[in-house]
Every structure is written in C-alpha cells, then in structure tokens.
Amino acid sequence: RAGGTTSVWLPVSAARGYAALGNSERAMAAIRAAEVAWERVEPDEVDELGGICTFNQPRTLYYAADALAWLPTEADNAESYSARAVDTYSSQQRDYRCQQRRNYRDDQPPTQPRQPCDQDTG
C-alpha cells in the first residue's frame, strides 16, 4: 500500500538513529527502504497541508546524507547523497521560481516577447 511522504520520512529518520548508534548495515537498509517508499508515494491529506507536513525529495536526500555522515565507512555515500540533495533542491527552487514568474506574467500584459522559463535570468 502506498502512502504519503510520511512513509519516506519514517525510515530515513530511522537511518539517522541507526547511524548515530554506529550501525551502518541497518542505516543503509533504512535508507533503501525510504528510497523504495519514495517510488510509491501518493500524496495524502497530510501532504496537502504542505510546509513541514510534506517530506520532499531534497529533504529525504539530506536526511540520508546526514545519517551516512555519522559513519566513517560511508563517507563516499554521504558525499553522493549530499550532492544529490543540493542538486534536487536547486532544481525544485528553480521550478518554483519559474512557476511564480509564470503566474505573475499571466496577470500582466506582455511588454516584451516572453521566453521559456529555463532561459529566464531573473
């Protein structure tokens, strides 16, 4: 059964706990469980509240990176998850800014030819 984003939040949070205890094997298993859960996420009524009630992809990757940072043998994986978190967060922020610009532009008469958002500079 698919769940909302809390179905990802719980196992990746457990990964942080296992890592703090030095249990690399269980931390990695919990991260894998979170990744599997993410593939089946179907937003629910809690996700509809938005904000802190929604556990997005960058946050998931950040939690995984944080967990692995506690484990010296997982330094390469921690770095990889960190980079993915930053890339994903940056991409989502860019998409959000583009959507905000589109919404604003739709309410304003065009003063110059519009270009696709990915070419916007501001």
PDB file of C-alpha atoms in Angstrom:
ATOM      1  CA  ARG A   1       0.000   0.000   0.000  1.00  0.00           C
ATOM      2  CA  ALA A   2       1.361   3.396  -0.997  1.00  0.00           C
ATOM      3  CA  GLY A   3       1.381   6.211   1.478  1.00  0.00           C
ATOM      4  CA  GLY A   4       2.092   9.893   1.647  1.00  0.00           C
ATOM      5  CA  THR A   5       5.512  11.325   2.162  1.00  0.00           C
ATOM      6  CA  THR A   6       5.476  10.302   5.823  1.00  0.00           C
ATOM      7  CA  SER A   7       6.065   6.771   4.522  1.00  0.00           C
ATOM      8  CA  VAL A   8       9.500   8.040   3.465  1.00  0.00           C
ATOM      9  CA  TRP A   9      10.120  10.232   6.494  1.00  0.00           C
ATOM     10  CA  LEU A  10       9.939   7.389   9.000  1.00  0.00           C
ATOM     11  CA  PRO A  11      12.564   5.030   7.523  1.00  0.00           C
ATOM     12  CA  VAL A  12      15.012   7.796   6.613  1.00  0.00           C
ATOM     13  CA  SER A  13      14.669   9.168  10.141  1.00  0.00           C
ATOM     14  CA  ALA A  14      15.370   5.681  11.469  1.00  0.00           C
ATOM     15  CA  ALA A  15      18.520   5.661   9.318  1.00  0.00           C
ATOM     16  CA  ARG A  16      19.757   8.691  11.234  1.00  0.00           C
ATOM     17  CA  GLY A  17      19.176   6.890  14.516  1.00  0.00           C
ATOM     18  CA  TYR A  18      20.918   3.715  13.404  1.00  0.00           C
ATOM     19  CA  ALA A  19      23.845   5.736  12.092  1.00  0.00           C
ATOM     20  CA  ALA A  20      24.173   7.650  15.371  1.00  0.00           C
ATOM     21  CA  LEU A  21      24.449   4.256  17.058  1.00  0.00           C
ATOM     22  CA  GLY A  22      27.146   3.221  14.576  1.00  0.00           C
ATOM     23  CA  ASN A  23      25.036   0.574  12.849  1.00  0.00           C
ATOM     24  CA  SER A  24      25.957   1.035   9.197  1.00  0.00           C
ATOM     25  CA  GLU A  25      24.092  -2.023   7.952  1.00  0.00           C
ATOM     26  CA  ARG A  26      20.748  -1.016   9.465  1.00  0.00           C
ATOM     27  CA  ALA A  27      21.225   2.630   8.449  1.00  0.00           C
ATOM     28  CA  MET A  28      21.759   1.627   4.822  1.00  0.00           C
ATOM     29  CA  ALA A  29      18.777  -0.758   4.958  1.00  0.00           C
ATOM     30  CA  ALA A  30      16.592   2.064   6.268  1.00  0.00           C
ATOM     31  CA  ILE A  31      17.798   4.410   3.506  1.00  0.00           C
ATOM     32  CA  ARG A  32      16.981   1.751   0.909  1.00  0.00           C
ATOM     33  CA  ALA A  33      13.530   1.332   2.496  1.00  0.00           C
ATOM     34  CA  ALA A  34      12.994   5.102   2.226  1.00  0.00           C
ATOM     35  CA  GLU A  35      14.010   5.054  -1.440  1.00  0.00           C
ATOM     36  CA  VAL A  36      11.560   2.231  -2.156  1.00  0.00           C
ATOM     37  CA  ALA A  37       8.835   4.087  -0.256  1.00  0.00           C
ATOM     38  CA  TRP A  38       9.567   7.245  -2.272  1.00  0.00           C
ATOM     39  CA  GLU A  39       8.886   5.352  -5.509  1.00  0.00           C
ATOM     40  CA  ARG A  40       5.372   4.507  -4.240  1.00  0.00           C
ATOM     41  CA  VAL A  41       4.435   7.829  -2.645  1.00  0.00           C
ATOM     42  CA  GLU A  42       0.927   9.036  -3.309  1.00  0.00           C
ATOM     43  CA  PRO A  43       0.319  12.402  -1.641  1.00  0.00           C
ATOM     44  CA  ASP A  44      -2.272  12.187   1.114  1.00  0.00           C
ATOM     45  CA  GLU A  45      -4.246  14.619   3.268  1.00  0.00           C
ATOM     46  CA  VAL A  46      -1.196  15.358   5.426  1.00  0.00           C
ATOM     47  CA  ASP A  47       0.847  16.255   2.339  1.00  0.00           C
ATOM     48  CA  GLU A  48      -1.955  18.561   1.230  1.00  0.00           C
ATOM     49  CA  LEU A  49      -1.285  20.680   4.325  1.00  0.00           C
ATOM     50  CA  GLY A  50       2.107  21.492   2.783  1.00  0.00           C
ATOM     51  CA  GLY A  51       5.047  23.070   4.547  1.00  0.00           C
ATOM     52  CA  ILE A  52       6.667  20.972   7.232  1.00  0.00           C
ATOM     53  CA  CYS A  53       3.964  18.329   6.813  1.00  0.00           C
ATOM     54  CA  THR A  54       5.394  17.375   3.426  1.00  0.00           C
ATOM     55  CA  PHE A  55       8.642  15.450   3.242  1.00  0.00           C
ATOM     56  CA  ASN A  56      10.080  16.301  -0.168  1.00  0.00           C
ATOM     57  CA  GLN A  57      12.846  14.637  -2.179  1.00  0.00           C
ATOM     58  CA  PRO A  58      15.665  17.072  -1.276  1.00  0.00           C
ATOM     59  CA  ARG A  59      14.862  16.630   2.400  1.00  0.00           C
ATOM     60  CA  THR A  60      14.916  12.853   2.007  1.00  0.00           C
ATOM     61  CA  LEU A  61      18.341  13.014   0.381  1.00  0.00           C
ATOM     62  CA  TYR A  62      19.590  15.416   3.053  1.00  0.00           C
ATOM     63  CA  TYR A  63      18.469  13.049   5.829  1.00  0.00           C
ATOM     64  CA  ALA A  64      20.243  10.151   4.108  1.00  0.00           C
ATOM     65  CA  ALA A  65      23.428  12.224   3.752  1.00  0.00           C
ATOM     66  CA  ASP A  66      23.217  13.278   7.382  1.00  0.00           C
ATOM     67  CA  ALA A  67      22.821   9.682   8.512  1.00  0.00           C
ATOM     68  CA  LEU A  68      25.773   8.496   6.460  1.00  0.00           C
ATOM     69  CA  ALA A  69      27.962  11.354   7.675  1.00  0.00           C
ATOM     70  CA  TRP A  70      27.973   9.661  11.089  1.00  0.00           C
ATOM     71  CA  LEU A  71      29.570   6.562   9.578  1.00  0.00           C
ATOM     72  CA  PRO A  72      33.228   6.903   8.551  1.00  0.00           C
ATOM     73  CA  THR A  73      32.990   3.921   6.208  1.00  0.00           C
ATOM     74  CA  GLU A  74      30.138   5.621   4.334  1.00  0.00           C
ATOM     75  CA  ALA A  75      31.875   8.940   3.590  1.00  0.00           C
ATOM     76  CA  ASP A  76      31.644   8.492  -0.199  1.00  0.00           C
ATOM     77  CA  ASN A  77      27.942   7.675   0.014  1.00  0.00           C
ATOM     78  CA  ALA A  78      27.379  10.642   2.335  1.00  0.00           C
ATOM     79  CA  GLU A  79      29.035  12.927  -0.187  1.00  0.00           C
ATOM     80  CA  SER A  80      26.980  11.475  -3.034  1.00  0.00           C
ATOM     81  CA  TYR A  81      23.677  11.912  -1.176  1.00  0.00           C
ATOM     82  CA  SER A  82      24.703  15.448  -0.201  1.00  0.00           C
ATOM     83  CA  ALA A  83      25.394  16.410  -3.803  1.00  0.00           C
ATOM     84  CA  ARG A  84      22.103  14.886  -4.936  1.00  0.00           C
ATOM     85  CA  ALA A  85      20.258  16.792  -2.205  1.00  0.00           C
ATOM     86  CA  VAL A  86      21.748  20.103  -3.303  1.00  0.00           C
ATOM     87  CA  ASP A  87      21.070  19.396  -6.987  1.00  0.00           C
ATOM     88  CA  THR A  88      17.492  18.350  -6.296  1.00  0.00           C
ATOM     89  CA  TYR A  89      16.834  21.310  -4.005  1.00  0.00           C
ATOM     90  CA  SER A  90      18.284  23.715  -6.582  1.00  0.00           C
ATOM     91  CA  SER A  91      16.142  22.198  -9.319  1.00  0.00           C
ATOM     92  CA  GLN A  92      12.968  22.413  -7.247  1.00  0.00           C
ATOM     93  CA  GLN A  93      13.717  26.022  -6.267  1.00  0.00           C
ATOM     94  CA  ARG A  94      14.265  26.922  -9.922  1.00  0.00           C
ATOM     95  CA  ASP A  95      10.990  25.234 -10.881  1.00  0.00           C
ATOM     96  CA  TYR A  96       9.178  27.096  -8.092  1.00  0.00           C
ATOM     97  CA  ARG A  97      10.636  30.471  -9.142  1.00  0.00           C
ATOM     98  CA  CYS A  98       9.698  29.788 -12.764  1.00  0.00           C
ATOM     99  CA  GLN A  99       6.138  28.953 -11.766  1.00  0.00           C
ATOM    100  CA  GLN A 100       5.920  32.130  -9.679  1.00  0.00           C
ATOM    101  CA  ARG A 101       7.144  34.177 -12.661  1.00  0.00           C
ATOM    102  CA  ARG A 102       4.629  32.493 -14.953  1.00  0.00           C
ATOM    103  CA  ASN A 103       1.818  33.253 -12.521  1.00  0.00           C
ATOM    104  CA  TYR A 104       2.885  36.898 -12.304  1.00  0.00           C
ATOM    105  CA  ARG A 105       3.293  37.239 -16.066  1.00  0.00           C
ATOM    106  CA  ASP A 106      -0.098  35.726 -16.731  1.00  0.00           C
ATOM    107  CA  ASP A 107      -1.599  38.601 -14.743  1.00  0.00           C
ATOM    108  CA  GLN A 108       0.386  41.292 -16.591  1.00  0.00           C
ATOM    109  CA  PRO A 109       0.168  42.477 -20.185  1.00  0.00           C
ATOM    110  CA  PRO A 110       3.285  41.433 -22.119  1.00  0.00           C
ATOM    111  CA  THR A 111       5.749  44.292 -22.637  1.00  0.00           C
ATOM    112  CA  GLN A 112       8.282  42.177 -24.478  1.00  0.00           C
ATOM    113  CA  PRO A 113       8.346  38.729 -26.064  1.00  0.00           C
ATOM    114  CA  ARG A 114       8.248  36.042 -23.428  1.00  0.00           C
ATOM    115  CA  GLN A 115      10.870  33.369 -23.328  1.00  0.00           C
ATOM    116  CA  PRO A 116      10.805  29.925 -21.756  1.00  0.00           C
ATOM    117  CA  CYS A 117      11.487  29.956 -18.023  1.00  0.00           C
ATOM    118  CA  ASP A 118      14.688  27.970 -18.344  1.00  0.00           C
ATOM    119  CA  GLN A 119      16.102  30.899 -20.313  1.00  0.00           C
ATOM    120  CA  ASP A 120      14.973  33.494 -17.764  1.00  0.00           C
ATOM    121  CA  THR A 121      17.722  35.271 -15.920  1.00  0.00           C
ATOM    122  CA  GLY A 122      15.839  36.968 -13.136  1.00  0.00           C
TER     123      GLY A 122
END
